[in-house]
Every structure is written in structure tokens, then in C-alpha cells.
mmCIF file of the C-alpha atoms, coordinates in Angstrom:
data_MODEL
# 
_entry.id   MODEL 
# 
loop_
_atom_site.group_PDB 
_atom_site.id 
_atom_site.type_symbol 
_atom_site.label_atom_id 
_atom_site.label_alt_id 
_atom_site.label_comp_id 
_atom_site.label_asym_id 
_atom_site.label_entity_id 
_atom_site.label_seq_id 
_atom_site.pdbx_PDB_ins_code 
_atom_site.Cartn_x 
_atom_site.Cartn_y 
_atom_site.Cartn_z 
_atom_site.occupancy 
_atom_site.B_iso_or_equiv 
_atom_site.pdbx_formal_charge 
_atom_site.auth_seq_id 
_atom_site.auth_comp_id 
_atom_site.auth_asym_id 
_atom_site.auth_atom_id 
_atom_site.pdbx_PDB_model_num 
ATOM 1   C CA . MET A 1 1   ? 94.282  -68.629 183.040 1.00 0.00 ? 1   MET A CA 1 
ATOM 2   C CA . GLU A 1 2   ? 96.865  -66.928 180.718 1.00 0.00 ? 2   GLU A CA 1 
ATOM 3   C CA . GLY A 1 3   ? 97.274  -68.795 177.403 1.00 0.00 ? 3   GLY A CA 1 
ATOM 4   C CA . MET A 1 4   ? 97.181  -72.568 177.480 1.00 0.00 ? 4   MET A CA 1 
ATOM 5   C CA . TYR A 1 5   ? 96.412  -71.770 181.057 1.00 0.00 ? 5   TYR A CA 1 
ATOM 6   C CA . LEU A 1 6   ? 93.810  -69.465 180.707 1.00 0.00 ? 6   LEU A CA 1 
ATOM 7   C CA . HIS A 1 7   ? 93.669  -65.411 180.972 1.00 0.00 ? 7   HIS A CA 1 
ATOM 8   C CA . PRO A 1 8   ? 94.443  -63.606 184.821 1.00 0.00 ? 8   PRO A CA 1 
ATOM 9   C CA . ARG A 1 9   ? 90.925  -62.473 184.936 1.00 0.00 ? 9   ARG A CA 1 
ATOM 10  C CA . TRP A 1 10  ? 89.383  -65.263 186.458 1.00 0.00 ? 10  TRP A CA 1 
ATOM 11  C CA . CYS A 1 11  ? 87.236  -64.399 188.758 1.00 0.00 ? 11  CYS A CA 1 
ATOM 12  C CA . GLN A 1 12  ? 87.656  -63.297 192.643 1.00 0.00 ? 12  GLN A CA 1 
ATOM 13  C CA . ARG A 1 13  ? 85.315  -64.341 194.144 1.00 0.00 ? 13  ARG A CA 1 
ATOM 14  C CA . PRO A 1 14  ? 82.812  -67.644 194.423 1.00 0.00 ? 14  PRO A CA 1 
ATOM 15  C CA . SER A 1 15  ? 80.836  -66.470 193.113 1.00 0.00 ? 15  SER A CA 1 
ATOM 16  C CA . GLN A 1 16  ? 81.955  -64.412 189.814 1.00 0.00 ? 16  GLN A CA 1 
ATOM 17  C CA . ILE A 1 17  ? 83.168  -67.504 188.068 1.00 0.00 ? 17  ILE A CA 1 
ATOM 18  C CA . ALA A 1 18  ? 80.260  -66.786 185.723 1.00 0.00 ? 18  ALA A CA 1 
ATOM 19  C CA . ILE A 1 19  ? 81.352  -63.319 184.308 1.00 0.00 ? 19  ILE A CA 1 
ATOM 20  C CA . ASP A 1 20  ? 85.463  -63.256 185.003 1.00 0.00 ? 20  ASP A CA 1 
ATOM 21  C CA . LEU A 1 21  ? 86.306  -65.970 183.581 1.00 0.00 ? 21  LEU A CA 1 
ATOM 22  C CA . CYS A 1 22  ? 89.647  -65.749 180.672 1.00 0.00 ? 22  CYS A CA 1 
ATOM 23  C CA . GLU A 1 23  ? 89.468  -63.581 177.878 1.00 0.00 ? 23  GLU A CA 1 
ATOM 24  C CA . VAL A 1 24  ? 91.016  -66.481 176.193 1.00 0.00 ? 24  VAL A CA 1 
ATOM 25  C CA . LEU A 1 25  ? 88.185  -69.173 176.150 1.00 0.00 ? 25  LEU A CA 1 
ATOM 26  C CA . GLY A 1 26  ? 85.456  -65.500 176.835 1.00 0.00 ? 26  GLY A CA 1 
ATOM 27  C CA . GLN A 1 27  ? 81.969  -66.917 177.471 1.00 0.00 ? 27  GLN A CA 1 
ATOM 28  C CA . ALA A 1 28  ? 81.575  -70.243 178.653 1.00 0.00 ? 28  ALA A CA 1 
ATOM 29  C CA . HIS A 1 29  ? 78.881  -72.623 176.601 1.00 0.00 ? 29  HIS A CA 1 
ATOM 30  C CA . TRP A 1 30  ? 78.365  -74.412 179.612 1.00 0.00 ? 30  TRP A CA 1 
ATOM 31  C CA . LEU A 1 31  ? 78.826  -74.228 183.544 1.00 0.00 ? 31  LEU A CA 1 
ATOM 32  C CA . THR A 1 32  ? 79.277  -76.462 185.654 1.00 0.00 ? 32  THR A CA 1 
ATOM 33  C CA . PRO A 1 33  ? 79.810  -75.884 189.776 1.00 0.00 ? 33  PRO A CA 1 
ATOM 34  C CA . ALA A 1 34  ? 80.615  -79.107 191.604 1.00 0.00 ? 34  ALA A CA 1 
ATOM 35  C CA . ARG A 1 35  ? 78.731  -80.098 194.145 1.00 0.00 ? 35  ARG A CA 1 
ATOM 36  C CA . ARG A 1 36  ? 79.050  -78.001 197.711 1.00 0.00 ? 36  ARG A CA 1 
ATOM 37  C CA . ASP A 1 37  ? 78.752  -79.565 200.942 1.00 0.00 ? 37  ASP A CA 1 
ATOM 38  C CA . SER A 1 38  ? 79.234  -77.951 204.028 1.00 0.00 ? 38  SER A CA 1 
ATOM 39  C CA . SER A 1 39  ? 82.931  -79.936 204.157 1.00 0.00 ? 39  SER A CA 1 
ATOM 40  C CA . HIS A 1 40  ? 83.838  -78.047 200.660 1.00 0.00 ? 40  HIS A CA 1 
ATOM 41  C CA . LEU A 1 41  ? 82.066  -74.489 202.273 1.00 0.00 ? 41  LEU A CA 1 
ATOM 42  C CA . THR A 1 42  ? 83.978  -75.654 204.566 1.00 0.00 ? 42  THR A CA 1 
ATOM 43  C CA . MET A 1 43  ? 88.059  -76.105 203.382 1.00 0.00 ? 43  MET A CA 1 
ATOM 44  C CA . ASN A 1 44  ? 86.406  -73.112 200.922 1.00 0.00 ? 44  ASN A CA 1 
ATOM 45  C CA . ALA A 1 45  ? 87.186  -74.714 197.903 1.00 0.00 ? 45  ALA A CA 1 
ATOM 46  C CA . THR A 1 46  ? 85.191  -73.827 194.475 1.00 0.00 ? 46  THR A CA 1 
ATOM 47  C CA . ARG A 1 47  ? 84.688  -76.173 190.929 1.00 0.00 ? 47  ARG A CA 1 
ATOM 48  C CA . VAL A 1 48  ? 83.438  -74.933 187.421 1.00 0.00 ? 48  VAL A CA 1 
ATOM 49  C CA . ASP A 1 49  ? 83.849  -77.077 183.541 1.00 0.00 ? 49  ASP A CA 1 
ATOM 50  C CA . LEU A 1 50  ? 83.741  -74.570 180.659 1.00 0.00 ? 50  LEU A CA 1 
ATOM 51  C CA . VAL A 1 51  ? 83.284  -75.369 176.546 1.00 0.00 ? 51  VAL A CA 1 
ATOM 52  C CA . ARG A 1 52  ? 84.767  -72.853 174.599 1.00 0.00 ? 52  ARG A CA 1 
ATOM 53  C CA . ASP A 1 53  ? 86.099  -72.336 170.961 1.00 0.00 ? 53  ASP A CA 1 
ATOM 54  C CA . GLY A 1 54  ? 88.802  -75.503 171.065 1.00 0.00 ? 54  GLY A CA 1 
ATOM 55  C CA . ALA A 1 55  ? 89.546  -75.474 174.013 1.00 0.00 ? 55  ALA A CA 1 
ATOM 56  C CA . ARG A 1 56  ? 87.356  -77.608 177.795 1.00 0.00 ? 56  ARG A CA 1 
ATOM 57  C CA . ALA A 1 57  ? 88.816  -76.537 181.100 1.00 0.00 ? 57  ALA A CA 1 
ATOM 58  C CA . THR A 1 58  ? 87.810  -77.217 184.247 1.00 0.00 ? 58  THR A CA 1 
ATOM 59  C CA . LYS A 1 59  ? 89.150  -74.615 187.461 1.00 0.00 ? 59  LYS A CA 1 
ATOM 60  C CA . ALA A 1 60  ? 89.741  -75.479 191.226 1.00 0.00 ? 60  ALA A CA 1 
ATOM 61  C CA . GLU A 1 61  ? 90.299  -73.132 194.104 1.00 0.00 ? 61  GLU A CA 1 
ATOM 62  C CA . VAL A 1 62  ? 91.174  -74.973 197.008 1.00 0.00 ? 62  VAL A CA 1 
ATOM 63  C CA . GLY A 1 63  ? 93.868  -74.085 199.822 1.00 0.00 ? 63  GLY A CA 1 
ATOM 64  C CA . PRO A 1 64  ? 96.525  -71.300 198.592 1.00 0.00 ? 64  PRO A CA 1 
ATOM 65  C CA . PHE A 1 65  ? 96.084  -72.347 195.022 1.00 0.00 ? 65  PHE A CA 1 
ATOM 66  C CA . GLU A 1 66  ? 94.320  -71.855 191.984 1.00 0.00 ? 66  GLU A CA 1 
ATOM 67  C CA . LEU A 1 67  ? 94.010  -75.329 189.895 1.00 0.00 ? 67  LEU A CA 1 
ATOM 68  C CA . GLN A 1 68  ? 93.402  -75.024 185.793 1.00 0.00 ? 68  GLN A CA 1 
ATOM 69  C CA . LEU A 1 69  ? 92.833  -78.362 183.246 1.00 0.00 ? 69  LEU A CA 1 
ATOM 70  C CA . LEU A 1 70  ? 92.841  -77.692 180.023 1.00 0.00 ? 70  LEU A CA 1 
ATOM 71  C CA . THR A 1 71  ? 92.920  -79.456 176.624 1.00 0.00 ? 71  THR A CA 1 
ATOM 72  C CA . PHE A 1 72  ? 93.598  -78.331 174.057 1.00 0.00 ? 72  PHE A CA 1 
ATOM 73  C CA . ALA A 1 73  ? 92.870  -79.118 169.711 1.00 0.00 ? 73  ALA A CA 1 
ATOM 74  C CA . PRO A 1 74  ? 94.589  -80.102 167.498 1.00 0.00 ? 74  PRO A CA 1 
ATOM 75  C CA . ASN A 1 75  ? 97.208  -77.437 166.220 1.00 0.00 ? 75  ASN A CA 1 
ATOM 76  C CA . HIS A 1 76  ? 95.585  -74.614 168.341 1.00 0.00 ? 76  HIS A CA 1 
ATOM 77  C CA . ARG A 1 77  ? 97.327  -71.857 168.539 1.00 0.00 ? 77  ARG A CA 1 
ATOM 78  C CA . ILE A 1 78  ? 97.687  -68.974 170.995 1.00 0.00 ? 78  ILE A CA 1 
ATOM 79  C CA . ALA A 1 79  ? 99.123  -65.856 170.206 1.00 0.00 ? 79  ALA A CA 1 
ATOM 80  C CA . PRO A 1 80  ? 102.085 -63.526 172.120 1.00 0.00 ? 80  PRO A CA 1 
ATOM 81  C CA . PHE A 1 81  ? 100.249 -62.566 175.600 1.00 0.00 ? 81  PHE A CA 1 
ATOM 82  C CA . ASP A 1 82  ? 101.436 -60.813 178.620 1.00 0.00 ? 82  ASP A CA 1 
ATOM 83  C CA . VAL A 1 83  ? 101.252 -63.417 182.172 1.00 0.00 ? 83  VAL A CA 1 
ATOM 84  C CA . GLU A 1 84  ? 100.058 -61.277 184.917 1.00 0.00 ? 84  GLU A CA 1 
ATOM 85  C CA . ARG A 1 85  ? 100.309 -64.181 187.130 1.00 0.00 ? 85  ARG A CA 1 
ATOM 86  C CA . GLY A 1 86  ? 103.038 -66.613 187.316 1.00 0.00 ? 86  GLY A CA 1 
ATOM 87  C CA . TYR A 1 87  ? 102.583 -70.679 187.340 1.00 0.00 ? 87  TYR A CA 1 
ATOM 88  C CA . LEU A 1 88  ? 103.567 -73.528 186.920 1.00 0.00 ? 88  LEU A CA 1 
ATOM 89  C CA . VAL A 1 89  ? 102.949 -75.855 184.345 1.00 0.00 ? 89  VAL A CA 1 
ATOM 90  C CA . VAL A 1 90  ? 102.818 -79.862 183.372 1.00 0.00 ? 90  VAL A CA 1 
ATOM 91  C CA . VAL A 1 91  ? 101.853 -81.332 180.412 1.00 0.00 ? 91  VAL A CA 1 
ATOM 92  C CA . LEU A 1 92  ? 100.325 -84.281 180.402 1.00 0.00 ? 92  LEU A CA 1 
ATOM 93  C CA . GLU A 1 93  ? 99.586  -85.894 177.200 1.00 0.00 ? 93  GLU A CA 1 
ATOM 94  C CA . GLY A 1 94  ? 100.541 -84.436 174.168 1.00 0.00 ? 94  GLY A CA 1 
ATOM 95  C CA . ALA A 1 95  ? 102.878 -81.306 173.090 1.00 0.00 ? 95  ALA A CA 1 
ATOM 96  C CA . VAL A 1 96  ? 102.443 -78.163 172.774 1.00 0.00 ? 96  VAL A CA 1 
ATOM 97  C CA . ALA A 1 97  ? 105.070 -75.342 172.092 1.00 0.00 ? 97  ALA A CA 1 
ATOM 98  C CA . LYS A 1 98  ? 106.529 -72.132 174.312 1.00 0.00 ? 98  LYS A CA 1 
ATOM 99  C CA . SER A 1 99  ? 108.353 -69.748 172.654 1.00 0.00 ? 99  SER A CA 1 
ATOM 100 C CA . PHE A 1 100 ? 109.118 -66.657 174.606 1.00 0.00 ? 100 PHE A CA 1 
ATOM 101 C CA . ARG A 1 101 ? 111.351 -62.927 173.798 1.00 0.00 ? 101 ARG A CA 1 
ATOM 102 C CA . ARG A 1 102 ? 114.612 -65.167 173.973 1.00 0.00 ? 102 ARG A CA 1 
ATOM 103 C CA . VAL A 1 103 ? 114.272 -68.818 174.873 1.00 0.00 ? 103 VAL A CA 1 
ATOM 104 C CA . ARG A 1 104 ? 111.985 -71.906 172.576 1.00 0.00 ? 104 ARG A CA 1 
ATOM 105 C CA . TRP A 1 105 ? 110.473 -75.181 174.814 1.00 0.00 ? 105 TRP A CA 1 
ATOM 106 C CA . SER A 1 106 ? 109.270 -78.434 173.383 1.00 0.00 ? 106 SER A CA 1 
ATOM 107 C CA . LEU A 1 107 ? 106.864 -79.435 176.512 1.00 0.00 ? 107 LEU A CA 1 
ATOM 108 C CA . ALA A 1 108 ? 106.056 -82.820 176.586 1.00 0.00 ? 108 ALA A CA 1 
ATOM 109 C CA . ARG A 1 109 ? 104.794 -86.067 179.429 1.00 0.00 ? 109 ARG A CA 1 
ATOM 110 C CA . ASP A 1 110 ? 107.053 -85.914 182.123 1.00 0.00 ? 110 ASP A CA 1 
ATOM 111 C CA . SER A 1 111 ? 108.120 -82.445 182.233 1.00 0.00 ? 111 SER A CA 1 
ATOM 112 C CA . LEU A 1 112 ? 107.094 -78.834 183.951 1.00 0.00 ? 112 LEU A CA 1 
ATOM 113 C CA . ALA A 1 113 ? 107.852 -75.723 183.453 1.00 0.00 ? 113 ALA A CA 1 
ATOM 114 C CA . THR A 1 114 ? 107.311 -73.049 185.885 1.00 0.00 ? 114 THR A CA 1 
ATOM 115 C CA . ILE A 1 115 ? 106.736 -69.196 184.920 1.00 0.00 ? 115 ILE A CA 1 
ATOM 116 C CA . PRO A 1 116 ? 106.719 -66.055 185.815 1.00 0.00 ? 116 PRO A CA 1 
ATOM 117 C CA . VAL A 1 117 ? 105.619 -61.947 186.193 1.00 0.00 ? 117 VAL A CA 1 
ATOM 118 C CA . ASP A 1 118 ? 105.743 -60.785 182.029 1.00 0.00 ? 118 ASP A CA 1 
ATOM 119 C CA . GLY A 1 119 ? 106.516 -64.674 180.250 1.00 0.00 ? 119 GLY A CA 1 
ATOM 120 C CA . VAL A 1 120 ? 105.174 -63.241 177.695 1.00 0.00 ? 120 VAL A CA 1 
ATOM 121 C CA . HIS A 1 121 ? 104.966 -65.750 175.596 1.00 0.00 ? 121 HIS A CA 1 
ATOM 122 C CA . ALA A 1 122 ? 103.184 -68.002 172.731 1.00 0.00 ? 122 ALA A CA 1 
ATOM 123 C CA . SER A 1 123 ? 101.551 -71.188 172.624 1.00 0.00 ? 123 SER A CA 1 
ATOM 124 C CA . ASP A 1 124 ? 101.288 -73.382 169.699 1.00 0.00 ? 124 ASP A CA 1 
ATOM 125 C CA . PHE A 1 125 ? 100.473 -77.222 170.528 1.00 0.00 ? 125 PHE A CA 1 
ATOM 126 C CA . ALA A 1 126 ? 100.196 -80.160 168.859 1.00 0.00 ? 126 ALA A CA 1 
ATOM 127 C CA . ARG A 1 127 ? 98.420  -82.930 165.912 1.00 0.00 ? 127 ARG A CA 1 
ATOM 128 C CA . VAL A 1 128 ? 96.930  -84.280 168.846 1.00 0.00 ? 128 VAL A CA 1 
ATOM 129 C CA . PRO A 1 129 ? 94.792  -83.586 171.583 1.00 0.00 ? 129 PRO A CA 1 
ATOM 130 C CA . THR A 1 130 ? 96.296  -81.810 174.684 1.00 0.00 ? 130 THR A CA 1 
ATOM 131 C CA . THR A 1 131 ? 96.209  -81.892 177.393 1.00 0.00 ? 131 THR A CA 1 
ATOM 132 C CA . VAL A 1 132 ? 97.753  -79.530 180.376 1.00 0.00 ? 132 VAL A CA 1 
ATOM 133 C CA . LEU A 1 133 ? 97.530  -78.893 184.015 1.00 0.00 ? 133 LEU A CA 1 
ATOM 134 C CA . ALA A 1 134 ? 98.313  -75.454 185.217 1.00 0.00 ? 134 ALA A CA 1 
ATOM 135 C CA . VAL A 1 135 ? 98.716  -74.666 189.119 1.00 0.00 ? 135 VAL A CA 1 
ATOM 136 C CA . ARG A 1 136 ? 98.686  -70.847 190.833 1.00 0.00 ? 136 ARG A CA 1 
ATOM 137 C CA . SER A 1 137 ? 98.584  -69.146 193.613 1.00 0.00 ? 137 SER A CA 1 
ATOM 138 C CA . ARG A 1 138 ? 95.072  -68.178 194.305 1.00 0.00 ? 138 ARG A CA 1 
ATOM 139 C CA . GLY A 1 139 ? 93.979  -64.641 194.385 1.00 0.00 ? 139 GLY A CA 1 
ATOM 140 C CA . GLU A 1 140 ? 96.654  -62.036 195.762 1.00 0.00 ? 140 GLU A CA 1 
ATOM 141 C CA . GLY A 1 141 ? 98.628  -64.648 197.820 1.00 0.00 ? 141 GLY A CA 1 
ATOM 142 C CA . ASP A 1 142 ? 102.045 -66.421 196.999 1.00 0.00 ? 142 ASP A CA 1 
ATOM 143 C CA . ALA A 1 143 ? 102.400 -70.086 198.003 1.00 0.00 ? 143 ALA A CA 1 
ATOM 144 C CA . PHE A 1 144 ? 105.251 -70.442 195.485 1.00 0.00 ? 144 PHE A CA 1 
ATOM 145 C CA . GLY A 1 145 ? 108.347 -68.328 197.348 1.00 0.00 ? 145 GLY A CA 1 
ATOM 146 C CA . VAL A 1 146 ? 110.746 -67.996 195.356 1.00 0.00 ? 146 VAL A CA 1 
ATOM 147 C CA . LEU A 1 147 ? 110.127 -70.975 192.804 1.00 0.00 ? 147 LEU A CA 1 
ATOM 148 C CA . LEU A 1 148 ? 108.140 -68.779 190.367 1.00 0.00 ? 148 LEU A CA 1 
ATOM 149 C CA . HIS A 1 149 ? 110.271 -65.859 190.276 1.00 0.00 ? 149 HIS A CA 1 
ATOM 150 C CA . ARG A 1 150 ? 112.490 -67.347 186.818 1.00 0.00 ? 150 ARG A CA 1 
ATOM 151 C CA . LEU A 1 151 ? 111.278 -69.538 183.864 1.00 0.00 ? 151 LEU A CA 1 
ATOM 152 C CA . LEU A 1 152 ? 112.476 -73.038 184.192 1.00 0.00 ? 152 LEU A CA 1 
ATOM 153 C CA . HIS A 1 153 ? 111.648 -76.127 182.202 1.00 0.00 ? 153 HIS A CA 1 
ATOM 154 C CA . VAL A 1 154 ? 113.103 -79.680 183.748 1.00 0.00 ? 154 VAL A CA 1 
ATOM 155 C CA . ARG A 1 155 ? 112.784 -82.946 182.920 1.00 0.00 ? 155 ARG A CA 1 
ATOM 156 C CA . ALA A 1 156 ? 110.932 -84.902 185.633 1.00 0.00 ? 156 ALA A CA 1 
ATOM 157 C CA . ALA A 1 157 ? 109.762 -87.643 185.356 1.00 0.00 ? 157 ALA A CA 1 
ATOM 158 C CA . ALA A 1 158 ? 107.220 -87.142 188.340 1.00 0.00 ? 158 ALA A CA 1 
ATOM 159 C CA . SER A 1 159 ? 105.411 -85.289 186.972 1.00 0.00 ? 159 SER A CA 1 
ATOM 160 C CA . THR A 1 160 ? 103.121 -86.785 184.289 1.00 0.00 ? 160 THR A CA 1 
ATOM 161 C CA . ALA A 1 161 ? 101.955 -89.246 187.013 1.00 0.00 ? 161 ALA A CA 1 
ATOM 162 C CA . LEU A 1 162 ? 100.917 -86.335 189.690 1.00 0.00 ? 162 LEU A CA 1 
ATOM 163 C CA . GLY A 1 163 ? 99.714  -84.503 187.323 1.00 0.00 ? 163 GLY A CA 1 
ATOM 164 C CA . TRP A 1 164 ? 97.181  -87.587 186.158 1.00 0.00 ? 164 TRP A CA 1 
ATOM 165 C CA . ARG A 1 165 ? 96.621  -87.973 189.828 1.00 0.00 ? 165 ARG A CA 1 
ATOM 166 C CA . LEU A 1 166 ? 95.092  -84.647 190.133 1.00 0.00 ? 166 LEU A CA 1 
ATOM 167 C CA . ALA A 1 167 ? 93.654  -84.713 187.019 1.00 0.00 ? 167 ALA A CA 1 
ATOM 168 C CA . ALA A 1 168 ? 91.449  -87.541 188.897 1.00 0.00 ? 168 ALA A CA 1 
ATOM 169 C CA . GLU A 1 169 ? 90.670  -85.488 192.231 1.00 0.00 ? 169 GLU A CA 1 
ATOM 170 C CA . LEU A 1 170 ? 89.375  -82.651 189.855 1.00 0.00 ? 170 LEU A CA 1 
ATOM 171 C CA . ARG A 1 171 ? 86.987  -84.990 188.204 1.00 0.00 ? 171 ARG A CA 1 
ATOM 172 C CA . ALA A 1 172 ? 86.163  -86.757 192.259 1.00 0.00 ? 172 ALA A CA 1 
ATOM 173 C CA . ARG A 1 173 ? 82.617  -85.708 193.494 1.00 0.00 ? 173 ARG A CA 1 
ATOM 174 C CA . ASP A 1 174 ? 83.608  -86.777 197.127 1.00 0.00 ? 174 ASP A CA 1 
ATOM 175 C CA . GLU A 1 175 ? 84.607  -85.119 200.310 1.00 0.00 ? 175 GLU A CA 1 
ATOM 176 C CA . CYS A 1 176 ? 87.903  -85.377 200.146 1.00 0.00 ? 176 CYS A CA 1 
ATOM 177 C CA . TRP A 1 177 ? 89.311  -84.550 197.073 1.00 0.00 ? 177 TRP A CA 1 
ATOM 178 C CA . PRO A 1 178 ? 90.496  -80.908 197.937 1.00 0.00 ? 178 PRO A CA 1 
ATOM 179 C CA . LEU A 1 179 ? 92.273  -82.408 200.019 1.00 0.00 ? 179 LEU A CA 1 
ATOM 180 C CA . ALA A 1 180 ? 93.834  -84.428 197.413 1.00 0.00 ? 180 ALA A CA 1 
ATOM 181 C CA . ALA A 1 181 ? 93.440  -81.776 195.491 1.00 0.00 ? 181 ALA A CA 1 
ATOM 182 C CA . GLU A 1 182 ? 96.023  -79.585 197.291 1.00 0.00 ? 182 GLU A CA 1 
ATOM 183 C CA . GLY A 1 183 ? 98.658  -82.178 198.964 1.00 0.00 ? 183 GLY A CA 1 
ATOM 184 C CA . LEU A 1 184 ? 99.282  -83.307 195.040 1.00 0.00 ? 184 LEU A CA 1 
ATOM 185 C CA . ALA A 1 185 ? 100.286 -79.853 193.998 1.00 0.00 ? 185 ALA A CA 1 
ATOM 186 C CA . LEU A 1 186 ? 102.561 -79.487 196.918 1.00 0.00 ? 186 LEU A CA 1 
ATOM 187 C CA . GLN A 1 187 ? 104.239 -82.716 195.421 1.00 0.00 ? 187 GLN A CA 1 
ATOM 188 C CA . LEU A 1 188 ? 104.351 -81.059 192.445 1.00 0.00 ? 188 LEU A CA 1 
ATOM 189 C CA . LEU A 1 189 ? 105.787 -78.261 193.691 1.00 0.00 ? 189 LEU A CA 1 
ATOM 190 C CA . SER A 1 190 ? 108.019 -79.475 195.691 1.00 0.00 ? 190 SER A CA 1 
ATOM 191 C CA . THR A 1 191 ? 109.284 -82.292 192.034 1.00 0.00 ? 191 THR A CA 1 
ATOM 192 C CA . ALA A 1 192 ? 109.537 -78.569 190.992 1.00 0.00 ? 192 ALA A CA 1 
ATOM 193 C CA . GLY A 1 193 ? 111.885 -77.352 193.299 1.00 0.00 ? 193 GLY A CA 1 
ATOM 194 C CA . ARG A 1 194 ? 114.188 -80.919 193.509 1.00 0.00 ? 194 ARG A CA 1 
ATOM 195 C CA . SER A 1 195 ? 115.064 -80.773 189.489 1.00 0.00 ? 195 SER A CA 1 
ATOM 196 C CA . THR A 1 196 ? 117.667 -79.743 187.338 1.00 0.00 ? 196 THR A CA 1 
ATOM 197 C CA . PRO A 1 197 ? 116.710 -77.631 184.583 1.00 0.00 ? 197 PRO A CA 1 
ATOM 198 C CA . THR A 1 198 ? 117.098 -78.135 181.159 1.00 0.00 ? 198 THR A CA 1 
ATOM 199 C CA . SER A 1 199 ? 118.437 -76.118 178.407 1.00 0.00 ? 199 SER A CA 1 
ATOM 200 C CA . PRO A 1 200 ? 116.443 -74.333 175.939 1.00 0.00 ? 200 PRO A CA 1 
ATOM 201 C CA . ARG A 1 201 ? 116.254 -75.850 172.289 1.00 0.00 ? 201 ARG A CA 1 
ATOM 202 C CA . ARG A 1 202 ? 116.271 -73.792 169.796 1.00 0.00 ? 202 ARG A CA 1 
ATOM 203 C CA . GLY A 1 203 ? 115.751 -75.589 166.152 1.00 0.00 ? 203 GLY A CA 1 
ATOM 204 C CA . SER A 1 204 ? 113.646 -78.056 166.056 1.00 0.00 ? 204 SER A CA 1 
ATOM 205 C CA . TRP A 1 205 ? 110.608 -76.892 169.211 1.00 0.00 ? 205 TRP A CA 1 
ATOM 206 C CA . LEU A 1 206 ? 108.007 -76.641 167.063 1.00 0.00 ? 206 LEU A CA 1 
ATOM 207 C CA . ARG A 1 207 ? 108.524 -79.413 165.061 1.00 0.00 ? 207 ARG A CA 1 
ATOM 208 C CA . ASP A 1 208 ? 108.211 -81.443 168.052 1.00 0.00 ? 208 ASP A CA 1 
ATOM 209 C CA . ALA A 1 209 ? 105.432 -80.316 169.168 1.00 0.00 ? 209 ALA A CA 1 
ATOM 210 C CA . ARG A 1 210 ? 103.888 -80.912 166.214 1.00 0.00 ? 210 ARG A CA 1 
ATOM 211 C CA . GLU A 1 211 ? 104.716 -83.870 166.435 1.00 0.00 ? 211 GLU A CA 1 
# 
């Protein structure tokens, strides 16, 4: 997950989850893999939780997607970093200001953003705990098509509701959570593709994220 979505060097195989976690969070204080019964193995889904340095994260791999649910401590900051794999991000609660080379965004509830490869940026989080959900392609695949070819910030009221439903599936322990999570991820992608971009804000972005 890079930056606010953890560095890209997550494991390539389920057995490597404990050793290839993001550089941002470093070595996990604890790991709690989800129960992997036959249905999970058939769907090739994995899930792991971790806590480190002011952030809590749940990572799951379902179908063609890698899903990351993160909660950051108040006033958390992530220095500029490069994006090696693009992703879509939804803010569930709180806010975050993202500073790119030429534009600055203030992301809060009911909005989402797509961040392509090489989208170097820094992240400054609000004075309250901030929870975000990130979706990216699993491994070297491409589940997004042209959606991740450019920076995009859109207002979409449905995005936060879908994000919370997806977050609930990441915490579920029944046999159907991978299928439900994959379907909700697809809905988020379609929501992003149908939404109208918003203009970047250049003046009060950090103030808005802090409030």
C-alpha cells in the first residue's frame, strides 16, 4: 500500500504476507489471517490484519482485486512517495489532503479518487482518525482498464456507502465474504467510471483536511 494505501511490496503469494508487508507500516505487531476453508481456497482469497506506527490495516485479495482498509491516527503524515501500482481510494470517515506535483486535493466522505502509476504525492490526514479503502489490481493484472490512466477526483455519494459495505465484508467470517467483496469492488469501479471529475482546490485543501 503506497502512502496512505501502504507500499506496493505486499506479498505475491499468501505464504509471504507476513514478510512482504508495506514499508510504510513496517513489520506487523500482530497478524490475524482469516480462516481459510475450502471455499476460500477455491476462490483464492486471502486476508490479513496488522497494526504499526499510527495505522491499522486489513488487506485482502479477492478475484482480480487487492483491497486495503486503513485507519490512520489523527494528524498522521506520509512523506512524498512514488506510486508503483495505481489504485482507487475512497474516504469512509475523516479526511486526507493529497499533494501532487501540480495539484492538491482534499478528500473526504462521498468522494473518490483514482491515482495512476507514477502519481507521486504526499498525504496529510485530518485531526480526527481517518479511515480509507483502497482498491488496486491484484499482482501484475489489470482490472481497471483505462480508469487508472490519469489522476481523477470525483464527488460520488454512493462511494462511501459502497466503501462501508466493502469494509464490513472484509471483517466478515462467513464463506461468502470473498464473493461479496469482489462484487462491491466492481460497483466502486463502475461508480468511478460514471462520475464527473471535480476541479482541484488550490487554496484551502490542508485546512479542509485538518477540520
